[in-house]
Amino acid sequence: MTRRILVTPGEPAGIGPEIFVQLAASGAYLNAGIELVAVADPALLEQRAHALSQPLRCTPIDPASTPLPDSAGELKVIPCELGITSQAGQLATENAAYVLKTLTTAADTCIAGQASALVTGPVQKSIINDAGFPFSGHTEFLRDHSGVPRVVMMLANNIMRVALVTTHLPLRQVAEAVDDSTLQETLHILHNSLTTQFGIDAPEIAVLGLNPHAGESGHLGREEIEIISPCLDRLRKKGLKLRGPLPADTAFNKDNLNACAAFLAMYHDQGLTVLKYAGFGDSVNITLGLPFIRCSVDHGTALDLAGSGSADCSSLRAALDMAITLTTAR
């Protein structure tokens, strides 16, 4: 059975459209049992394909149609129209609504059961907010649009998986956001996803502390004593295998890397700095807890590279490969 994988190329002025065109034109997924479908403006993709000297024609499709294997040189598209013509490297607030439209269209198609997974390209948060649309990231946007109470951001590569309790928050707000219910719900979603999506029996999770040295027995903060440790103890009694709270500066050691299916960091840079150092360009952003599979690249829009033809599509390839793997498992 052919599975439909949707791709939103992201910010039209960034590298997203061209790395997607580059990957689609390569024919890398012609015999993978999938139908690769862009949710984008066909004119934008054809423009970038022409600039890259890639022979690619766009064919509009109806999301309700039955997925069919791809053909060489053809790219299937669920059309969304740009606000204005996009120039590589030049942001335009007029196209912010277009970016959000591609995401809502793709999410609705997945929720309706008309696609197996969504892979997202990089967006420029600043220009979306400048256009008057409050936007903190894909993760939060897709959570709210899908109507689920909580999702978990996890990045993965061939070395480690790192999930987050909080995502795109200013650092001064993190401590207040790490509470018992948030931590408990996050660990349940992470545990269930590792079991059901990744097929890992009884996964062990390494949980980082919030403060330096995991609070140093309360001398450097009491969140570990008052919130994190009691929560972990309760969940252990329910059968979850948990290590921690661990000092973040020593948590990513060989023993934990070998024994644990995933790490749970309290905030964005605490965990993702290590992961991206270990495998930048090969890492995939996965949103756990949505009613559909969503994977994404681990890089930004790279406006300075847009239009140059020198952008690397390896992270997009990794995201597509992960989406295919997860749809197979599901």
mmCIF file of C-alpha atoms in Angstrom:
data_model
loop_
_atom_site.group_PDB
_atom_site.id
_atom_site.type_symbol
_atom_site.label_atom_id
_atom_site.label_comp_id
_atom_site.label_asym_id
_atom_site.label_seq_id
_atom_site.Cartn_x
_atom_site.Cartn_y
_atom_site.Cartn_z
ATOM 1 C CA MET A 1 0.000 0.000 0.000
ATOM 2 C CA THR A 2 1.330 3.424 -0.954
ATOM 3 C CA ARG A 3 1.555 5.860 1.953
ATOM 4 C CA ARG A 4 1.131 9.611 1.387
ATOM 5 C CA ILE A 5 3.742 11.785 3.099
ATOM 6 C CA LEU A 6 3.046 15.521 3.125
ATOM 7 C CA VAL A 7 5.809 18.130 3.114
ATOM 8 C CA THR A 8 5.412 21.814 3.944
ATOM 9 C CA PRO A 9 8.574 23.532 2.631
ATOM 10 C CA GLY A 10 8.267 26.340 5.192
ATOM 11 C CA GLU A 11 9.353 29.944 4.746
ATOM 12 C CA PRO A 12 9.235 30.617 0.977
ATOM 13 C CA ALA A 13 12.234 32.969 1.105
ATOM 14 C CA GLY A 14 14.397 30.411 2.908
ATOM 15 C CA ILE A 15 16.129 27.233 1.830
ATOM 16 C CA GLY A 16 13.118 25.002 2.516
ATOM 17 C CA PRO A 17 11.617 25.075 -1.001
ATOM 18 C CA GLU A 18 14.930 24.463 -2.757
ATOM 19 C CA ILE A 19 16.138 21.602 -0.553
ATOM 20 C CA PHE A 20 12.761 19.935 -0.980
ATOM 21 C CA VAL A 21 12.889 20.412 -4.751
ATOM 22 C CA GLN A 22 16.450 19.075 -4.755
ATOM 23 C CA LEU A 23 15.408 15.961 -2.820
ATOM 24 C CA ALA A 24 12.209 15.372 -4.792
ATOM 25 C CA ALA A 25 13.988 15.733 -8.129
ATOM 26 C CA SER A 26 16.666 13.246 -7.071
ATOM 27 C CA GLY A 27 14.166 10.398 -7.243
ATOM 28 C CA ALA A 28 15.407 9.079 -3.899
ATOM 29 C CA TYR A 29 11.894 8.024 -2.838
ATOM 30 C CA LEU A 30 10.504 6.690 -6.120
ATOM 31 C CA ASN A 31 10.598 3.067 -4.950
ATOM 32 C CA ALA A 32 9.981 3.630 -1.246
ATOM 33 C CA GLY A 33 6.268 2.804 -1.258
ATOM 34 C CA ILE A 34 5.298 6.419 -0.622
ATOM 35 C CA GLU A 35 3.644 9.277 -2.440
ATOM 36 C CA LEU A 36 5.522 12.501 -1.715
ATOM 37 C CA VAL A 37 3.156 15.492 -1.753
ATOM 38 C CA ALA A 38 4.060 19.138 -1.208
ATOM 39 C CA VAL A 39 1.612 21.519 0.439
ATOM 40 C CA ALA A 40 2.808 24.711 -1.196
ATOM 41 C CA ASP A 41 2.478 27.133 -4.102
ATOM 42 C CA PRO A 42 3.296 25.170 -7.284
ATOM 43 C CA ALA A 43 4.706 28.289 -8.935
ATOM 44 C CA LEU A 44 7.204 28.721 -6.098
ATOM 45 C CA LEU A 45 8.442 25.143 -6.389
ATOM 46 C CA GLU A 46 8.720 25.305 -10.167
ATOM 47 C CA GLN A 47 10.608 28.612 -9.876
ATOM 48 C CA ARG A 48 13.135 27.079 -7.466
ATOM 49 C CA ALA A 49 13.410 23.934 -9.572
ATOM 50 C CA HIS A 50 14.193 26.059 -12.639
ATOM 51 C CA ALA A 51 16.817 28.036 -10.677
ATOM 52 C CA LEU A 52 18.461 24.747 -9.682
ATOM 53 C CA SER A 53 18.218 23.375 -13.238
ATOM 54 C CA GLN A 54 16.116 20.497 -11.915
ATOM 55 C CA PRO A 55 13.554 18.971 -14.317
ATOM 56 C CA LEU A 56 10.410 18.965 -12.190
ATOM 57 C CA ARG A 57 6.758 19.512 -13.032
ATOM 58 C CA CYS A 58 4.102 20.089 -10.392
ATOM 59 C CA THR A 59 0.791 18.223 -10.552
ATOM 60 C CA PRO A 60 -2.068 19.407 -8.296
ATOM 61 C CA ILE A 61 -3.928 16.635 -6.481
ATOM 62 C CA ASP A 62 -7.085 16.305 -4.423
ATOM 63 C CA PRO A 63 -6.250 15.338 -0.804
ATOM 64 C CA ALA A 64 -9.189 12.908 -0.874
ATOM 65 C CA SER A 65 -7.665 10.952 -3.768
ATOM 66 C CA THR A 66 -6.073 7.530 -3.300
ATOM 67 C CA PRO A 67 -2.270 7.724 -2.906
ATOM 68 C CA LEU A 68 -0.403 6.495 -5.979
ATOM 69 C CA PRO A 69 3.319 5.863 -6.537
ATOM 70 C CA ASP A 70 5.337 8.844 -7.744
ATOM 71 C CA SER A 71 6.708 9.225 -11.245
ATOM 72 C CA ALA A 72 10.164 10.510 -12.173
ATOM 73 C CA GLY A 73 10.211 14.263 -12.746
ATOM 74 C CA GLU A 74 6.753 14.778 -11.247
ATOM 75 C CA LEU A 75 5.957 16.448 -7.919
ATOM 76 C CA LYS A 76 2.433 16.202 -6.579
ATOM 77 C CA VAL A 77 1.128 19.302 -4.818
ATOM 78 C CA ILE A 78 -1.817 20.322 -2.680
ATOM 79 C CA PRO A 79 -1.868 23.961 -3.813
ATOM 80 C CA CYS A 80 -1.705 26.942 -1.466
ATOM 81 C CA GLU A 81 -1.223 30.361 -3.048
ATOM 82 C CA LEU A 82 1.498 32.783 -1.969
ATOM 83 C CA GLY A 83 0.488 36.269 -0.849
ATOM 84 C CA ILE A 84 3.090 37.819 -3.155
ATOM 85 C CA THR A 85 5.844 36.396 -5.349
ATOM 86 C CA SER A 86 8.704 35.263 -3.115
ATOM 87 C CA GLN A 87 12.339 36.202 -3.682
ATOM 88 C CA ALA A 88 14.997 33.938 -2.206
ATOM 89 C CA GLY A 89 16.539 35.498 0.895
ATOM 90 C CA GLN A 90 13.983 38.326 1.151
ATOM 91 C CA LEU A 91 11.341 37.989 3.866
ATOM 92 C CA ALA A 92 7.868 39.392 3.272
ATOM 93 C CA THR A 93 5.110 39.754 5.853
ATOM 94 C CA GLU A 94 2.611 39.295 3.022
ATOM 95 C CA ASN A 95 3.558 35.602 2.884
ATOM 96 C CA ALA A 96 3.164 34.843 6.593
ATOM 97 C CA ALA A 97 -0.488 33.833 6.161
ATOM 98 C CA TYR A 98 0.589 31.503 3.351
ATOM 99 C CA VAL A 99 3.033 29.699 5.651
ATOM 100 C CA LEU A 100 0.318 29.155 8.257
ATOM 101 C CA LYS A 101 -2.147 28.059 5.563
ATOM 102 C CA THR A 102 0.234 25.311 4.412
ATOM 103 C CA LEU A 103 0.473 24.039 7.996
ATOM 104 C CA THR A 104 -3.280 24.045 8.660
ATOM 105 C CA THR A 105 -4.005 22.397 5.294
ATOM 106 C CA ALA A 106 -1.401 19.689 5.909
ATOM 107 C CA ALA A 107 -2.553 19.068 9.495
ATOM 108 C CA ASP A 108 -6.208 18.845 8.465
ATOM 109 C CA THR A 109 -5.317 16.398 5.684
ATOM 110 C CA CYS A 110 -3.492 14.159 8.189
ATOM 111 C CA ILE A 111 -6.267 14.399 10.781
ATOM 112 C CA ALA A 112 -8.792 13.394 8.098
ATOM 113 C CA GLY A 113 -6.766 10.226 7.493
ATOM 114 C CA GLN A 114 -5.817 11.328 3.957
ATOM 115 C CA ALA A 115 -2.067 11.272 4.665
ATOM 116 C CA SER A 116 0.192 9.125 6.833
ATOM 117 C CA ALA A 117 2.620 11.777 8.079
ATOM 118 C CA LEU A 118 3.721 15.391 7.850
ATOM 119 C CA VAL A 119 7.289 16.596 7.365
ATOM 120 C CA THR A 120 7.839 20.318 7.914
ATOM 121 C CA GLY A 121 10.530 22.594 6.554
ATOM 122 C CA PRO A 122 11.949 25.567 8.490
ATOM 123 C CA VAL A 123 9.849 28.666 9.163
ATOM 124 C CA GLN A 124 10.880 32.183 10.168
ATOM 125 C CA LYS A 125 9.083 32.867 13.449
ATOM 126 C CA SER A 126 9.959 36.571 13.435
ATOM 127 C CA ILE A 127 8.249 37.407 10.145
ATOM 128 C CA ILE A 128 5.090 35.522 11.140
ATOM 129 C CA ASN A 129 4.889 37.539 14.354
ATOM 130 C CA ASP A 130 5.722 40.760 12.491
ATOM 131 C CA ALA A 131 2.705 40.051 10.280
ATOM 132 C CA GLY A 132 0.477 40.000 13.366
ATOM 133 C CA PHE A 133 0.158 36.254 13.931
ATOM 134 C CA PRO A 134 1.325 35.110 17.400
ATOM 135 C CA PHE A 135 3.606 32.162 16.663
ATOM 136 C CA SER A 136 6.189 30.492 18.901
ATOM 137 C CA GLY A 137 6.881 27.452 16.739
ATOM 138 C CA HIS A 138 5.532 24.485 14.783
ATOM 139 C CA THR A 139 5.139 22.393 17.922
ATOM 140 C CA GLU A 140 2.793 24.772 19.702
ATOM 141 C CA PHE A 141 0.926 25.748 16.535
ATOM 142 C CA LEU A 142 0.161 22.160 15.540
ATOM 143 C CA ARG A 143 -0.816 21.318 19.130
ATOM 144 C CA ASP A 144 -3.367 24.134 19.241
ATOM 145 C CA HIS A 145 -4.695 23.473 15.747
ATOM 146 C CA SER A 146 -5.101 19.763 16.502
ATOM 147 C CA GLY A 147 -6.910 20.465 19.772
ATOM 148 C CA VAL A 148 -4.705 18.280 21.974
ATOM 149 C CA PRO A 149 -3.856 19.479 25.499
ATOM 150 C CA ARG A 150 -0.146 18.699 25.416
ATOM 151 C CA VAL A 151 2.542 17.585 23.004
ATOM 152 C CA VAL A 152 6.224 16.846 23.512
ATOM 153 C CA MET A 153 9.077 18.058 21.340
ATOM 154 C CA MET A 154 11.728 15.410 20.800
ATOM 155 C CA LEU A 155 14.822 15.527 18.603
ATOM 156 C CA ALA A 156 16.541 12.341 17.539
ATOM 157 C CA ASN A 157 19.611 11.237 15.617
ATOM 158 C CA ASN A 158 21.574 7.996 15.437
ATOM 159 C CA ILE A 159 23.230 8.768 18.794
ATOM 160 C CA MET A 160 20.439 9.912 21.108
ATOM 161 C CA ARG A 161 16.845 11.034 21.540
ATOM 162 C CA VAL A 162 16.198 14.184 23.587
ATOM 163 C CA ALA A 163 12.698 15.308 24.613
ATOM 164 C CA LEU A 164 11.790 18.602 26.314
ATOM 165 C CA VAL A 165 9.535 19.529 29.221
ATOM 166 C CA THR A 166 9.385 23.157 28.026
ATOM 167 C CA THR A 167 10.028 24.326 24.481
ATOM 168 C CA HIS A 168 10.245 27.902 23.217
ATOM 169 C CA LEU A 169 10.205 29.844 26.480
ATOM 170 C CA PRO A 170 12.432 32.684 27.683
ATOM 171 C CA LEU A 171 14.812 31.237 30.265
ATOM 172 C CA ARG A 172 13.392 33.340 33.098
ATOM 173 C CA GLN A 173 10.002 31.596 32.625
ATOM 174 C CA VAL A 174 11.282 28.025 32.629
ATOM 175 C CA ALA A 175 11.363 27.360 36.390
ATOM 176 C CA GLU A 176 7.714 28.325 36.826
ATOM 177 C CA ALA A 177 6.699 26.149 33.879
ATOM 178 C CA VAL A 178 8.297 23.005 35.323
ATOM 179 C CA ASP A 179 5.509 21.805 37.608
ATOM 180 C CA ASP A 180 4.268 18.379 38.645
ATOM 181 C CA SER A 181 1.449 18.018 36.143
ATOM 182 C CA THR A 182 3.554 19.194 33.200
ATOM 183 C CA LEU A 183 6.390 16.834 34.068
ATOM 184 C CA GLN A 184 4.063 13.882 34.663
ATOM 185 C CA GLU A 185 2.135 14.381 31.414
ATOM 186 C CA THR A 186 5.349 14.856 29.442
ATOM 187 C CA LEU A 187 6.832 11.610 30.763
ATOM 188 C CA HIS A 188 3.641 9.678 30.002
ATOM 189 C CA ILE A 189 3.580 10.953 26.408
ATOM 190 C CA LEU A 190 7.292 10.240 25.961
ATOM 191 C CA HIS A 191 7.028 6.731 27.440
ATOM 192 C CA ASN A 192 3.957 5.846 25.347
ATOM 193 C CA SER A 193 5.525 7.178 22.144
ATOM 194 C CA LEU A 194 8.763 5.267 22.681
ATOM 195 C CA THR A 195 6.691 2.133 23.180
ATOM 196 C CA THR A 196 4.100 2.508 20.417
ATOM 197 C CA GLN A 197 5.885 4.541 17.730
ATOM 198 C CA PHE A 198 9.464 3.336 18.190
ATOM 199 C CA GLY A 199 8.665 -0.198 19.329
ATOM 200 C CA ILE A 200 10.866 -0.078 22.443
ATOM 201 C CA ASP A 201 9.745 -2.401 25.232
ATOM 202 C CA ALA A 202 10.040 -0.955 28.757
ATOM 203 C CA PRO A 203 12.090 2.090 27.663
ATOM 204 C CA GLU A 204 14.344 3.667 30.277
ATOM 205 C CA ILE A 205 14.362 7.472 30.336
ATOM 206 C CA ALA A 206 17.116 9.682 31.772
ATOM 207 C CA VAL A 207 15.598 12.789 33.360
ATOM 208 C CA LEU A 208 17.762 15.875 33.791
ATOM 209 C CA GLY A 209 17.503 18.221 36.744
ATOM 210 C CA LEU A 210 16.617 21.868 36.285
ATOM 211 C CA ASN A 211 19.448 23.438 38.285
ATOM 212 C CA PRO A 212 23.241 23.087 38.141
ATOM 213 C CA HIS A 213 24.338 19.788 39.753
ATOM 214 C CA ALA A 214 20.628 18.868 39.904
ATOM 215 C CA GLY A 215 20.198 21.373 42.708
ATOM 216 C CA GLU A 216 23.153 20.217 44.868
ATOM 217 C CA SER A 217 20.817 18.814 47.565
ATOM 218 C CA GLY A 218 18.824 22.036 47.618
ATOM 219 C CA HIS A 219 21.766 24.426 47.830
ATOM 220 C CA LEU A 220 21.423 25.456 44.167
ATOM 221 C CA GLY A 221 17.647 25.266 43.877
ATOM 222 C CA ARG A 222 14.830 23.169 45.312
ATOM 223 C CA GLU A 223 12.893 22.158 42.178
ATOM 224 C CA GLU A 224 14.574 18.747 42.177
ATOM 225 C CA ILE A 225 13.589 18.091 45.802
ATOM 226 C CA GLU A 226 10.097 19.569 45.730
ATOM 227 C CA ILE A 227 8.893 18.763 42.188
ATOM 228 C CA ILE A 228 11.059 16.500 40.041
ATOM 229 C CA SER A 229 12.090 13.716 42.430
ATOM 230 C CA PRO A 230 8.594 13.206 43.942
ATOM 231 C CA CYS A 231 7.112 13.023 40.451
ATOM 232 C CA LEU A 232 9.691 10.473 39.290
ATOM 233 C CA ASP A 233 9.125 8.362 42.410
ATOM 234 C CA ARG A 234 5.366 8.194 41.777
ATOM 235 C CA LEU A 235 5.853 7.220 38.143
ATOM 236 C CA ARG A 236 8.391 4.538 39.063
ATOM 237 C CA LYS A 237 5.722 2.959 41.245
ATOM 238 C CA LYS A 238 3.505 2.857 38.154
ATOM 239 C CA GLY A 239 6.135 0.925 36.226
ATOM 240 C CA LEU A 240 8.069 3.594 34.342
ATOM 241 C CA LYS A 241 11.847 3.114 34.210
ATOM 242 C CA LEU A 242 13.405 6.473 35.057
ATOM 243 C CA ARG A 243 16.879 7.699 35.946
ATOM 244 C CA GLY A 244 17.335 10.994 37.736
ATOM 245 C CA PRO A 245 17.077 13.775 38.291
ATOM 246 C CA LEU A 246 20.591 13.871 36.783
ATOM 247 C CA PRO A 247 23.022 16.791 36.622
ATOM 248 C CA ALA A 248 22.782 18.029 33.018
ATOM 249 C CA ASP A 249 26.533 18.490 32.613
ATOM 250 C CA THR A 250 27.250 14.775 33.191
ATOM 251 C CA ALA A 251 23.979 13.132 32.109
ATOM 252 C CA PHE A 252 25.063 12.429 28.533
ATOM 253 C CA ASN A 253 27.704 9.874 29.468
ATOM 254 C CA LYS A 254 28.323 6.512 27.806
ATOM 255 C CA ASP A 255 26.426 4.526 30.419
ATOM 256 C CA ASN A 256 23.262 6.606 30.040
ATOM 257 C CA LEU A 257 23.601 6.751 26.251
ATOM 258 C CA ASN A 258 23.829 2.971 26.091
ATOM 259 C CA ALA A 259 21.105 2.197 28.620
ATOM 260 C CA CYS A 260 18.470 4.873 28.029
ATOM 261 C CA ALA A 261 16.021 5.116 25.135
ATOM 262 C CA ALA A 262 15.708 8.875 25.584
ATOM 263 C CA PHE A 263 16.724 11.855 27.685
ATOM 264 C CA LEU A 264 14.241 14.365 29.068
ATOM 265 C CA ALA A 265 15.608 17.907 29.409
ATOM 266 C CA MET A 266 13.833 20.636 31.323
ATOM 267 C CA TYR A 267 14.359 23.334 28.698
ATOM 268 C CA HIS A 268 15.360 23.835 25.088
ATOM 269 C CA ASP A 269 19.097 24.550 25.127
ATOM 270 C CA GLN A 270 19.811 22.230 28.066
ATOM 271 C CA GLY A 271 19.291 19.162 25.910
ATOM 272 C CA LEU A 272 19.385 20.284 22.300
ATOM 273 C CA THR A 273 22.832 21.872 22.458
ATOM 274 C CA VAL A 274 24.294 18.434 23.197
ATOM 275 C CA LEU A 275 22.191 16.656 20.582
ATOM 276 C CA LYS A 276 22.983 19.118 17.816
ATOM 277 C CA TYR A 277 26.681 19.028 18.621
ATOM 278 C CA ALA A 278 26.539 15.251 18.334
ATOM 279 C CA GLY A 279 24.696 15.202 15.036
ATOM 280 C CA PHE A 280 23.792 18.547 13.486
ATOM 281 C CA GLY A 281 22.285 18.046 10.051
ATOM 282 C CA ASP A 282 21.325 14.457 10.813
ATOM 283 C CA SER A 283 18.835 15.174 13.587
ATOM 284 C CA VAL A 284 15.064 15.098 13.271
ATOM 285 C CA ASN A 285 12.479 17.060 15.240
ATOM 286 C CA ILE A 286 9.502 14.848 16.162
ATOM 287 C CA THR A 287 6.307 16.068 17.809
ATOM 288 C CA LEU A 288 4.923 13.431 20.173
ATOM 289 C CA GLY A 289 1.277 13.443 21.222
ATOM 290 C CA LEU A 290 -0.309 14.750 18.003
ATOM 291 C CA PRO A 291 -3.039 12.696 16.293
ATOM 292 C CA PHE A 292 -0.618 12.226 13.373
ATOM 293 C CA ILE A 293 3.104 11.743 12.779
ATOM 294 C CA ARG A 294 5.054 14.979 12.403
ATOM 295 C CA CYS A 295 8.788 15.184 11.731
ATOM 296 C CA SER A 296 10.896 18.202 10.853
ATOM 297 C CA VAL A 297 14.356 19.395 9.942
ATOM 298 C CA ASP A 298 16.636 20.520 12.788
ATOM 299 C CA HIS A 299 17.825 23.759 11.147
ATOM 300 C CA GLY A 300 16.529 27.221 10.336
ATOM 301 C CA THR A 301 15.651 29.061 7.157
ATOM 302 C CA ALA A 302 19.288 29.975 6.295
ATOM 303 C CA LEU A 303 18.261 33.097 4.381
ATOM 304 C CA ASP A 304 21.890 33.806 3.507
ATOM 305 C CA LEU A 305 22.069 30.522 1.556
ATOM 306 C CA ALA A 306 18.642 30.720 -0.076
ATOM 307 C CA GLY A 307 18.866 30.778 -3.845
ATOM 308 C CA SER A 308 22.540 29.841 -3.919
ATOM 309 C CA GLY A 309 21.971 26.163 -4.650
ATOM 310 C CA SER A 310 24.488 25.224 -1.962
ATOM 311 C CA ALA A 311 22.064 24.331 0.860
ATOM 312 C CA ASP A 312 22.344 20.791 2.225
ATOM 313 C CA CYS A 313 19.199 18.650 2.170
ATOM 314 C CA SER A 314 20.521 15.948 4.528
ATOM 315 C CA SER A 315 18.332 17.001 7.477
ATOM 316 C CA LEU A 316 15.222 16.970 5.292
ATOM 317 C CA ARG A 317 16.188 13.530 4.038
ATOM 318 C CA ALA A 318 16.616 12.372 7.664
ATOM 319 C CA ALA A 319 13.185 13.779 8.551
ATOM 320 C CA LEU A 320 11.547 12.004 5.617
ATOM 321 C CA ASP A 321 13.321 8.751 6.480
ATOM 322 C CA MET A 322 12.124 9.018 10.080
ATOM 323 C CA ALA A 323 8.552 9.714 8.968
ATOM 324 C CA ILE A 324 8.609 6.661 6.715
ATOM 325 C CA THR A 325 9.999 4.518 9.545
ATOM 326 C CA LEU A 326 7.318 5.692 11.980
ATOM 327 C CA THR A 327 4.495 5.167 9.494
ATOM 328 C CA THR A 328 5.763 1.658 8.867
ATOM 329 C CA ALA A 329 5.812 0.930 12.608
ATOM 330 C CA ARG A 330 2.346 2.393 13.112
#
